[in-house]
Short mmCIF file of C-alpha atoms in Angstrom, two decimals:
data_model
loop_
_atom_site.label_atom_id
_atom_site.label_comp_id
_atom_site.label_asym_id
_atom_site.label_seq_id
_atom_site.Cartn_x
_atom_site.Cartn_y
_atom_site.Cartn_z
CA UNK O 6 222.75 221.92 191.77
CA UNK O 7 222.89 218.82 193.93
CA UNK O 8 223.52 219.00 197.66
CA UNK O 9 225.17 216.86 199.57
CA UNK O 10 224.85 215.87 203.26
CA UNK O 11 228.07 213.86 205.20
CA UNK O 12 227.53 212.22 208.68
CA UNK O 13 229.63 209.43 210.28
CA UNK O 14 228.16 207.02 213.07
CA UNK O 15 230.29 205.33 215.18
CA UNK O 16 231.47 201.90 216.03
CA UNK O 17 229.66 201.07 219.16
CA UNK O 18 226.47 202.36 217.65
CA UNK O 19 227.16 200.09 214.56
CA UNK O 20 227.82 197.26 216.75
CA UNK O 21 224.65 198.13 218.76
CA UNK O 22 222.45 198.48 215.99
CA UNK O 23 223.93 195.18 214.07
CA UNK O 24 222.58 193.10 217.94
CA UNK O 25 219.19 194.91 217.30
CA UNK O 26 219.19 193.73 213.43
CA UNK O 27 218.85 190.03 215.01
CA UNK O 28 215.09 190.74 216.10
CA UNK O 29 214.06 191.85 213.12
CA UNK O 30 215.71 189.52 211.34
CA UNK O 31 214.53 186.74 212.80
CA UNK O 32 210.88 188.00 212.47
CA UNK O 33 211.72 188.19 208.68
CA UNK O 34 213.14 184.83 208.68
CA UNK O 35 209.99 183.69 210.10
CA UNK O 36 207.40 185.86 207.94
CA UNK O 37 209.51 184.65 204.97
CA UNK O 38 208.87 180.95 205.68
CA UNK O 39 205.29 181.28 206.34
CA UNK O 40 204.92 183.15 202.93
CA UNK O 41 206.41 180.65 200.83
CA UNK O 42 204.56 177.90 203.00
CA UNK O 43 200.95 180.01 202.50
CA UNK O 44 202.01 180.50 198.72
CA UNK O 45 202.19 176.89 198.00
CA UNK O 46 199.22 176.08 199.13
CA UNK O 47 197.58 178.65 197.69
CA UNK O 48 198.62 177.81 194.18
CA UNK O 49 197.83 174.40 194.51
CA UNK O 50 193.97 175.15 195.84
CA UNK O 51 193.81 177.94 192.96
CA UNK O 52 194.91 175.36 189.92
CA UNK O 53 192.78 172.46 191.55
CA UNK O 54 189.47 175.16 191.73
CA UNK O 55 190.33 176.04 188.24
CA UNK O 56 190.71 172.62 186.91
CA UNK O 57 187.03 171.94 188.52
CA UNK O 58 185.78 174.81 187.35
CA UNK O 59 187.22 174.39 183.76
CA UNK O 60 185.11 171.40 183.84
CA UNK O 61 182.28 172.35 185.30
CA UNK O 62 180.96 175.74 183.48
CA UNK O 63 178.56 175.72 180.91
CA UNK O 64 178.49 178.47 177.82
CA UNK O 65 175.36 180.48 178.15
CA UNK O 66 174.39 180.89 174.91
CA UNK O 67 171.83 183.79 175.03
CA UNK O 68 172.32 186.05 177.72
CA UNK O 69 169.09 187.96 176.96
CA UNK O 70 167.12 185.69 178.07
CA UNK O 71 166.52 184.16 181.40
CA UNK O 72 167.19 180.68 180.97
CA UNK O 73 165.72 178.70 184.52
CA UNK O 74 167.78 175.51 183.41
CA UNK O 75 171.16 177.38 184.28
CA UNK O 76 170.51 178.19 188.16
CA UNK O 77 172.92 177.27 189.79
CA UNK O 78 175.04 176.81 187.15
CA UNK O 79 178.87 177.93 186.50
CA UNK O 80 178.11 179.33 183.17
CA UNK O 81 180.48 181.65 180.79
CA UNK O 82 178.76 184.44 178.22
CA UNK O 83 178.62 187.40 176.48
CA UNK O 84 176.95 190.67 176.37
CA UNK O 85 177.01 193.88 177.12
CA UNK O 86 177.19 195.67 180.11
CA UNK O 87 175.07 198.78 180.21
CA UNK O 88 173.22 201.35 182.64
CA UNK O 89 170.57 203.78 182.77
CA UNK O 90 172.07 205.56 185.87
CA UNK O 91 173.08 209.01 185.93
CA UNK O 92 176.35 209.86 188.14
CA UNK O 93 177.32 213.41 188.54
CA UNK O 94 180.65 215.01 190.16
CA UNK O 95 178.80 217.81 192.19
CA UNK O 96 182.06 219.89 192.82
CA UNK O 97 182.47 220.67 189.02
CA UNK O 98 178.63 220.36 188.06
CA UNK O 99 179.28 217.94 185.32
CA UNK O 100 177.82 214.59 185.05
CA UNK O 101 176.70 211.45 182.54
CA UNK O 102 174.91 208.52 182.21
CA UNK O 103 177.57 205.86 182.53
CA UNK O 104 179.18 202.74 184.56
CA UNK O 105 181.37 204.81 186.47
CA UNK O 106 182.88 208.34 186.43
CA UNK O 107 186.12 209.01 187.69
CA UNK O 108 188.32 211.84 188.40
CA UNK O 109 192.08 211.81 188.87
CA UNK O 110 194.29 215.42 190.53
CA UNK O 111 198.29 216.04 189.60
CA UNK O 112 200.69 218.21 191.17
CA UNK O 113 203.63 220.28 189.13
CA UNK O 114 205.89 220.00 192.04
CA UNK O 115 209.60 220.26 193.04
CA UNK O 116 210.42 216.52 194.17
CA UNK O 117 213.42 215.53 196.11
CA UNK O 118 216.19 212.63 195.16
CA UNK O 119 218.62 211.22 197.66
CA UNK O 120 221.07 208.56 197.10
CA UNK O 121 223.47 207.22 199.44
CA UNK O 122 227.62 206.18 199.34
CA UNK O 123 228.58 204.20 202.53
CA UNK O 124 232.03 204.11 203.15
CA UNK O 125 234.13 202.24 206.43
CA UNK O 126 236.60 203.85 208.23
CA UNK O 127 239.69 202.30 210.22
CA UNK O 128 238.44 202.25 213.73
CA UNK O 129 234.92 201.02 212.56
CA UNK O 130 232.93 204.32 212.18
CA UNK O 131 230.89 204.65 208.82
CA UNK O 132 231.22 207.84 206.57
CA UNK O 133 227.31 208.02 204.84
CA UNK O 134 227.06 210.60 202.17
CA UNK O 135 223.84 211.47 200.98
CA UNK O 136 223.35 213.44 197.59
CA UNK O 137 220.27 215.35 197.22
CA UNK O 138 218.87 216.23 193.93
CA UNK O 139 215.30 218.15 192.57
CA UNK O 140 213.33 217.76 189.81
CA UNK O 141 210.39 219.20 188.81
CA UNK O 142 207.59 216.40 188.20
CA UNK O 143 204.15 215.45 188.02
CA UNK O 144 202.74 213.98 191.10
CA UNK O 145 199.49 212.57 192.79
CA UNK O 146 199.78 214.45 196.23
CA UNK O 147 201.46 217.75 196.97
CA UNK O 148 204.89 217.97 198.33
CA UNK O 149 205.98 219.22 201.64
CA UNK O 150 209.31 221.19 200.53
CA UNK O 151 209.34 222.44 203.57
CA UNK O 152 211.18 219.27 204.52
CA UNK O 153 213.85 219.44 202.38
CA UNK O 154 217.69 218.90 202.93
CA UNK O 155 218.67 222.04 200.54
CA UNK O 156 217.63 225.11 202.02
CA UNK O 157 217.42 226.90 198.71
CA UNK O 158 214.73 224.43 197.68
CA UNK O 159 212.67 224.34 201.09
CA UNK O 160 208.94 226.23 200.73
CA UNK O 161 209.16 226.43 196.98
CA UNK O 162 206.38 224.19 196.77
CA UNK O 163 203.19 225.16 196.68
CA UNK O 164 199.48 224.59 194.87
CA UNK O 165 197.15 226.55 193.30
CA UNK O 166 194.07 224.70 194.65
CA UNK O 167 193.76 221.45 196.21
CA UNK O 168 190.94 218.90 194.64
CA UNK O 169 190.51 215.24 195.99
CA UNK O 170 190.44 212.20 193.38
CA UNK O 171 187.15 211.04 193.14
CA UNK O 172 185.51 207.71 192.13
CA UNK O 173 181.23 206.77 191.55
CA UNK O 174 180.17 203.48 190.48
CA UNK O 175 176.71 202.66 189.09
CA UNK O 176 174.82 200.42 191.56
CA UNK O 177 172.07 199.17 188.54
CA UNK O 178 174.37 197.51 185.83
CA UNK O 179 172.76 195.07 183.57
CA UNK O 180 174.29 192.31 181.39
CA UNK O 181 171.40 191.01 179.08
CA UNK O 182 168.94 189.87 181.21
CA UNK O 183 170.43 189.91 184.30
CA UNK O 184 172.26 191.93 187.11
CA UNK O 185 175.83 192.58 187.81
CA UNK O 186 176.98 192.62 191.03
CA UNK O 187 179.02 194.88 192.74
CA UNK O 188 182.63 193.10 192.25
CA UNK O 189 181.86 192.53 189.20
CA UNK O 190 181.08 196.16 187.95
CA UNK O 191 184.45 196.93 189.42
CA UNK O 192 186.04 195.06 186.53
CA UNK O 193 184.92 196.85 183.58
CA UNK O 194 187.21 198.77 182.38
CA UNK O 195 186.39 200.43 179.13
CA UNK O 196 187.24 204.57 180.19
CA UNK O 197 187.22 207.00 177.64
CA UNK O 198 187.32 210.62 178.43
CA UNK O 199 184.39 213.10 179.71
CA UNK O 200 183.26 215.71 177.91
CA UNK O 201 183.57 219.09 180.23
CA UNK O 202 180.75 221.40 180.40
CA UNK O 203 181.16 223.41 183.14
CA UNK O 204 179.63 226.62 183.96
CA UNK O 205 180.84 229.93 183.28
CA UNK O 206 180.03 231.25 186.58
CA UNK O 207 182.11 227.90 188.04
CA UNK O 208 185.06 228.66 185.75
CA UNK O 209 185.09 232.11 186.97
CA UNK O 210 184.83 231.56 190.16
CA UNK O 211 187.79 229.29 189.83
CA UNK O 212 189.86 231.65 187.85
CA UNK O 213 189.48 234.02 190.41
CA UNK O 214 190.72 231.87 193.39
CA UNK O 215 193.73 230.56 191.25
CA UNK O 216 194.92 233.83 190.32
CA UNK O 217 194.68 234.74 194.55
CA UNK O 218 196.71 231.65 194.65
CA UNK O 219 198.84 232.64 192.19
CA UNK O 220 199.34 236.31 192.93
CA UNK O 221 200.02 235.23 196.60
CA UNK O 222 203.07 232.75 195.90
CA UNK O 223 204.32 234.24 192.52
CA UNK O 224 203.56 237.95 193.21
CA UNK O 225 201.33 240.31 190.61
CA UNK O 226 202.23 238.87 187.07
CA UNK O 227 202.97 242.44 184.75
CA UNK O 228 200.36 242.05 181.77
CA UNK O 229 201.15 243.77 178.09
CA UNK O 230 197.70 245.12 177.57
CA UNK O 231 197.88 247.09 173.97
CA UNK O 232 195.04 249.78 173.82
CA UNK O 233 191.90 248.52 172.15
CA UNK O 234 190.69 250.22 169.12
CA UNK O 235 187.41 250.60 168.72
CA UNK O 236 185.94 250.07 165.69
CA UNK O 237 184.69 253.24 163.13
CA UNK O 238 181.11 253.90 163.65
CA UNK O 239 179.67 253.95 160.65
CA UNK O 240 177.88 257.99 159.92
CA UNK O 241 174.03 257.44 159.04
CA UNK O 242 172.97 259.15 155.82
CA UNK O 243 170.94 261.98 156.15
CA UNK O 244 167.38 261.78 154.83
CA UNK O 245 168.55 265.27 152.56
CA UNK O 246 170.78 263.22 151.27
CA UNK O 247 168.92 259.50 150.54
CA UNK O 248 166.38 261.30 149.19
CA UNK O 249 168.19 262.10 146.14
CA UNK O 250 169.56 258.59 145.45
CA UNK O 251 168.47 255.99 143.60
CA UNK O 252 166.37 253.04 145.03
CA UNK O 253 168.89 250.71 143.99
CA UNK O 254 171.39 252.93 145.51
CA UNK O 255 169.51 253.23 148.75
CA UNK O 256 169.15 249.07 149.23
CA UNK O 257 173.33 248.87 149.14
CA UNK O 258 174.20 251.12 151.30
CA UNK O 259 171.00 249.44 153.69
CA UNK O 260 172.78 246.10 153.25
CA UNK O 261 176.35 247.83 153.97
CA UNK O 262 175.05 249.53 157.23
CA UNK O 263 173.73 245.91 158.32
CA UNK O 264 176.74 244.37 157.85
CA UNK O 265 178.60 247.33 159.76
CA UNK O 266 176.12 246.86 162.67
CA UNK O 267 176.63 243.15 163.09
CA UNK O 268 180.50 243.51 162.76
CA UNK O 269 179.65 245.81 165.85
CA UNK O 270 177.96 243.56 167.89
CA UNK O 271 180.53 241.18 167.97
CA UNK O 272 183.20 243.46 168.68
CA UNK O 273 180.93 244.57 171.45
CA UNK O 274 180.73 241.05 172.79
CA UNK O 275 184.33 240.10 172.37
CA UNK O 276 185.14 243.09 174.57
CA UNK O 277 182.46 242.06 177.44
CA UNK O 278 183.55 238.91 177.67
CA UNK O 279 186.45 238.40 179.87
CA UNK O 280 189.17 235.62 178.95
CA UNK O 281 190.43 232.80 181.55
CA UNK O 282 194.06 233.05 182.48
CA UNK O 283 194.31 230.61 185.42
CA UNK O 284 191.76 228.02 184.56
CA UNK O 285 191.81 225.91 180.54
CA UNK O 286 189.82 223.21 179.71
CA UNK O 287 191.32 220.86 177.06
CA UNK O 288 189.32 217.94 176.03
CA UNK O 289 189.02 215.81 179.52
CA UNK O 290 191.76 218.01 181.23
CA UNK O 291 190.51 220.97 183.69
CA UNK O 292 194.01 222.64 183.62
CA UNK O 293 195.12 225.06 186.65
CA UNK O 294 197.59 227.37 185.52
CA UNK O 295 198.83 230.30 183.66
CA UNK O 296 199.72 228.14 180.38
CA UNK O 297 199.36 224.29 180.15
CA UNK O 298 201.94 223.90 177.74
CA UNK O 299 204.55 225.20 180.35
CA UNK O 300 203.84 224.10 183.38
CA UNK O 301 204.98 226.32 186.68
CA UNK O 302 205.63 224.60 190.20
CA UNK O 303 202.03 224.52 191.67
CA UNK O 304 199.85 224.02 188.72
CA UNK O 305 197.13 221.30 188.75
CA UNK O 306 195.61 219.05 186.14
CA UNK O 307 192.43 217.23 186.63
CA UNK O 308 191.02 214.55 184.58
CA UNK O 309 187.49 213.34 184.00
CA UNK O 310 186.95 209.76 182.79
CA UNK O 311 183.99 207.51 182.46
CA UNK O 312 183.62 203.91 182.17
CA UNK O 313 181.07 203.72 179.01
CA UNK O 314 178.81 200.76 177.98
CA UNK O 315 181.23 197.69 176.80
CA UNK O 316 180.67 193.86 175.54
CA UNK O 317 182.11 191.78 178.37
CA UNK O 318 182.49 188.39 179.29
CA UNK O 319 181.10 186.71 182.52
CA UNK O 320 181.79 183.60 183.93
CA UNK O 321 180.21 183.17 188.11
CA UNK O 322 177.32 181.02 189.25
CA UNK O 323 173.95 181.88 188.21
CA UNK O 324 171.89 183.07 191.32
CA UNK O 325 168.66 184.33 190.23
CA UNK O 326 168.48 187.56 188.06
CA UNK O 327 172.40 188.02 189.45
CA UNK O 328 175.49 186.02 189.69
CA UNK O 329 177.11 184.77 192.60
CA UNK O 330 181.01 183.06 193.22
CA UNK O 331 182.08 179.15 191.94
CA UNK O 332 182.70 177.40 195.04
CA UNK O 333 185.25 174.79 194.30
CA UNK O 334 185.06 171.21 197.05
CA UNK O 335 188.01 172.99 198.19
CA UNK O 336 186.56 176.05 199.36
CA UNK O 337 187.96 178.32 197.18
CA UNK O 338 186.04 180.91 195.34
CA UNK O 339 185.87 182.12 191.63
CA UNK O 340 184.39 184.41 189.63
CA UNK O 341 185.25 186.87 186.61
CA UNK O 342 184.52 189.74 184.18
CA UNK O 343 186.80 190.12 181.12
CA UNK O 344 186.61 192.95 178.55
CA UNK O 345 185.71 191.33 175.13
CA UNK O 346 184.28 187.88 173.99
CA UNK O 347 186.41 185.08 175.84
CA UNK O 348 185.72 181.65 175.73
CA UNK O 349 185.71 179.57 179.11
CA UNK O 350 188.88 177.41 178.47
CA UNK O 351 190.85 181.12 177.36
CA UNK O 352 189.42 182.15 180.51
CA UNK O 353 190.70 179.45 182.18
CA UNK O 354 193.65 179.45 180.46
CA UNK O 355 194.98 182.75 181.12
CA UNK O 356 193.68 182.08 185.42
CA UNK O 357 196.03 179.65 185.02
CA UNK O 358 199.26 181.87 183.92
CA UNK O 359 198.41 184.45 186.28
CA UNK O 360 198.12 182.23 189.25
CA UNK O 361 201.46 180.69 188.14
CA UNK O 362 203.13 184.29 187.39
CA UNK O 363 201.89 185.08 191.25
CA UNK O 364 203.24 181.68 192.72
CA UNK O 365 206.57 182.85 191.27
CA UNK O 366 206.93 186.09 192.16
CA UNK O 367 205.68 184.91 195.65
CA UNK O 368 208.44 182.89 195.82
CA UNK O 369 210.90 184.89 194.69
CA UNK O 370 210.02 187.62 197.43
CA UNK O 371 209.82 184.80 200.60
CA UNK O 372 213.02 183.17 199.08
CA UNK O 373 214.51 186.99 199.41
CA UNK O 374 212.74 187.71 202.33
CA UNK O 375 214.44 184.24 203.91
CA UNK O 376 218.03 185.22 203.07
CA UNK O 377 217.76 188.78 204.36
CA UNK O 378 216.45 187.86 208.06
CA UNK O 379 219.57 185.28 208.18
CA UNK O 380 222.18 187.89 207.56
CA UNK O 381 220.26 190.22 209.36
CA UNK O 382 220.83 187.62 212.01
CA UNK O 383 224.19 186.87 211.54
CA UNK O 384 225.30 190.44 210.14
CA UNK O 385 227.16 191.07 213.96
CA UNK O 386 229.61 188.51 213.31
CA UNK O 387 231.01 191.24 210.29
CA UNK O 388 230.56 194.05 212.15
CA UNK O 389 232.24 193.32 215.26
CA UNK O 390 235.45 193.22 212.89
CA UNK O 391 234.59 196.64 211.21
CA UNK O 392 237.51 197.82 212.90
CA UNK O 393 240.03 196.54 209.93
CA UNK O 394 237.21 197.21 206.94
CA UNK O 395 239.10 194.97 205.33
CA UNK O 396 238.71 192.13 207.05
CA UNK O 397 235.18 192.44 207.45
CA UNK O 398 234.14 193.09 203.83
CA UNK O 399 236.12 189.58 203.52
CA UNK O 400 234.29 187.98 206.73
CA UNK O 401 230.87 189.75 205.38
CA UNK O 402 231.09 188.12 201.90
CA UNK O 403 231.56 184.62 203.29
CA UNK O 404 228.36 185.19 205.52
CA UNK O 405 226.39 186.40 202.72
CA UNK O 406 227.40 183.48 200.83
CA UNK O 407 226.52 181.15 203.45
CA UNK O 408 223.07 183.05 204.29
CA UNK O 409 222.13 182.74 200.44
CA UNK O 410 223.05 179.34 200.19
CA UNK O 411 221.39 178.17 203.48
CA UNK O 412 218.14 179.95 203.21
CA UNK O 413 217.78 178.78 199.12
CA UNK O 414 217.65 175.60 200.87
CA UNK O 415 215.92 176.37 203.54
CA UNK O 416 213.45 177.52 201.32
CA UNK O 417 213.33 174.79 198.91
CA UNK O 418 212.73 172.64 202.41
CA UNK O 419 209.83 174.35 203.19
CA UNK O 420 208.04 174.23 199.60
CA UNK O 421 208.93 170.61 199.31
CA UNK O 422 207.01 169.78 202.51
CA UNK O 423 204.21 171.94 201.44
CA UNK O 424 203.75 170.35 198.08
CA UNK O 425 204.15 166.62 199.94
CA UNK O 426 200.73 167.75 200.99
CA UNK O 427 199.29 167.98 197.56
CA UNK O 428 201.79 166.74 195.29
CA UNK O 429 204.22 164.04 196.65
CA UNK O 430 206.21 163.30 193.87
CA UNK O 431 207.33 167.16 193.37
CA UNK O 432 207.99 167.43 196.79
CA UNK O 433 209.95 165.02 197.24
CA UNK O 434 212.02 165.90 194.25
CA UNK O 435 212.52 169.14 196.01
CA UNK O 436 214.04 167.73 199.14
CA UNK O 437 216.29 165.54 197.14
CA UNK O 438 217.71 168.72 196.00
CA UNK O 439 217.75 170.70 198.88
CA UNK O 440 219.60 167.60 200.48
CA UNK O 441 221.98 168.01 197.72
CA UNK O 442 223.40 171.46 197.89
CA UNK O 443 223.17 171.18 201.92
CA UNK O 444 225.82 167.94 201.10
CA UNK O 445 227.69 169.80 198.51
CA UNK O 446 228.03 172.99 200.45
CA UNK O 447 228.99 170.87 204.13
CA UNK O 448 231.14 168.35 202.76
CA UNK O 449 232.58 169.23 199.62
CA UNK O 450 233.69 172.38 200.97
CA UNK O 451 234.70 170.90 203.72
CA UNK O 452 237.11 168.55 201.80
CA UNK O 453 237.88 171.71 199.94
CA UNK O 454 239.60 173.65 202.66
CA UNK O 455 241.33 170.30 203.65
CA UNK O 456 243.10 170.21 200.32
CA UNK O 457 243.96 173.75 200.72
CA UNK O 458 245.62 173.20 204.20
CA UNK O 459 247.28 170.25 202.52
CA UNK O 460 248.61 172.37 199.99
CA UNK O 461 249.72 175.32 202.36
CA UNK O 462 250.99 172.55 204.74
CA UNK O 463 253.85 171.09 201.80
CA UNK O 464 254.65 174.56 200.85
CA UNK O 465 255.81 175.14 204.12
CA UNK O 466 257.89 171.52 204.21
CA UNK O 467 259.38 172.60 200.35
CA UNK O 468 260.34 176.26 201.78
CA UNK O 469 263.54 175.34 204.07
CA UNK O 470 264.62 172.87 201.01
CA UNK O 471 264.77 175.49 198.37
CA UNK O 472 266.56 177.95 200.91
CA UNK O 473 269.16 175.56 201.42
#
């Protein structure tokens, strides 16, 4: 059931609020242009160290060995990555030899949707109705419900124990015959799940503080408990009795009075030993809950992972039994680790495409970030006119048209005259176009509205002649 939420602010705190807008638009406008400036020249420095690098590196063909004829050198190689250290998560008591181990914590919680309908009003005041909606959903950190808009959803969140995600990285890593470092390490990324083993005395100790938990926010759950039959006891034969059978009489019903006593003993230990109901373990999963397969607001799942021995690819500057960063003449830095057996021009290669995917989307945010601070700017000139909501949705489209024209050329200004730095032939190519919608966009619309006053300006002369 969604809920919904109506409040109307008025015009002179509208208007008041649009003269604030201009400070932070401006410091948009500003933080927009020095992104796509700084992104530029970034993705210039980053193909130029690549391009040196790409000719620079050497393939290290045995990385095995220690080879004194590559220090110093940018080289690129294979092996694997391995480690002798032991890491252990000490809250759960379970632990492996392994790169890293890693645990990760999820919520079921009740999560909270709003969307919002604006709507003007004659006189300038805006209607804003806000829809709420809930879900239930699996998230990293618990919810405070207590903070929501529908009162029939606030407090019914809740958890049945709180655990904090955890991360430990080796610190000894080897790759052949030499040491990774620390950055490095950080980039393997071969996971595969941990095997639980956790003690029965830990998963008691949990079940017993979940069901609290549970008991506490859900009340005492009724159980279906079926009386437990215990199994016939078996009547020993009395000696009277054996002593008149057979001896091949007296081994069966031996062997038949073993196999009652075993079936006994389990029964015996089936009944001691007391099932989990609040805590399951399921392959890598530590599950807190009544039953995993349906989860209840305030259940938590834990996973275990560990980053196992992999065949990576390295390409840094040798540095004794180590690796250190490429320094490129331009300053910038460079060094990898890819999963797998890469050569150094796919390594390259694909440095390459994500530098240019980041120049992109760089420029696609400042370009965004440019237009938004100018009609932040400029948004007062529509709102003073709120009044007739017509008017101003009219007056408000023509300034959002300007601001998006103007700052795509703004824009294209500033990474022109960036790339005149590095690249004069592009930049200049740049400005030519800027120049041109700037031209097309003050002149040509210019000569537009003349014709369109010309035209208004003979209907009015052709109006008193067709009366007549």
């Amino acid at each position: 059931m969604a809920f919904t939420e109506t409040t109307t602010v008025g015009y002179g705190s509208r208007v008041g609020n649009s003269f604030k807008a201009i400070g932070s638009g401006l410091l948009l406008f500003v933080i927009g242009t020095a992104l796509l400036w700084w992104n530029e020249g970034r993705a210039v420095k980053t193909e130029k160290m690549l391009d040196e690098a790409g000719s620079a590196y050497v393939e290290m063909e045995n990385p095995n060995k220690k080879d004194a004829s590559l220090e110093g050198e940018l080289i690129c190689g294979t092996a694997m990555a391995t480690t002798e250290d032991s890491l252990c998560d000490a809250q759960f008591g379970i632990g492996a030899k392994a790169i890293a181990i890693r645990r990760t914590v999820e919520y079921y919680q009740w999560v909270e949707h709003a969307q919002e309908k604006r709507e003007d009003k004659l006189g300038g005041k805006e209607e804003i109705t806000t829809t709420y909606t809930y879900t239930k959903e699996w998230v990293r950190r618990p919810v405070e419900s207590a903070q929501f808009k529908d009162p029939a959803y606030q407090k019914k969140n809740m958890v049945l124990t709180t655990v904090d995600d955890q991360e430990q990285w080796a610190e000894n890593v080897s790759w052949g015959a030499y040491q990774l470092t620390e950055s490095l390490i950080h980039s393997i990324s071969s996971s595969e799940g941990m095997e639980l083993a956790l003690s029965e005395d830990l998963l008691k100790q949990f079940d017993k503080s979940t069901q609290t938990a549970y008991e506490r926010f859900y009340g005492v759950q009724k159980k279906n408990q079926q009386p437990t039959q215990q199994p016939a006891q078996q009547q020993a034969i009395p000696d009277s009795i054996r002593a008149l059978l057979s001896d091949s009489a007296k081994a069966v019903l031996d062997s038949l009075q073993a196999v009652n006593d075993s079936i006994n003993r389990q029964m015996e230990n089936a009944e001691n030993k007391k099932d989990l109901e609040y805590v399951h373990q399921a392959s890598n999963v530590l599950y807190f809950g009544r039953v995993p397969g349906s989860p209840e607001v305030g259940d938590v799942r834990v996973c275990f992972e560990k980053i196992v021995p992999a065949k990576v690819t390295v390409m840094a500057v040798v540095d004794g039994d180590s690796f250190k960063p490429f320094k490129a003449k331009n300053g910038k830095r460079f060094q990898t680790l890819v999963m797998g057996k890469k050569s150094g021009d796919e390594i390259i290669e694909a440095e390459k495409e994500a530098n240019t995917m980041i120049l992109w989307f760089l420029r696609i945010v400042g370009v965004l970030m440019v237009i938004g601070g100018l009609k932040g700017i400029f948004g007062f000139l529509s709102m003073i006119l709120k009044v007739v909501p017509f008017v101003a949705n009219i007056v408000g489209w023509g300034i959002g048209v300007v601001c998006t024209v103007i700052g795509i050329a703004w824009s294209l200004i500033v990474i022109a005259i960036a790339w005149l730095f590095y690249r004069p032939l592009l930049g200049i190519s740049l400005l030519v176009l800027a120049g041109f919608l700037i031209w097309v966009f003050a002149f040509k619309g210019k000569d537009k509205l003349k014709e369109m006053a010309s035209g208004m300006k003979k209907d009015k002369q052709l109006n008193p002649v067709l009366e007549k």
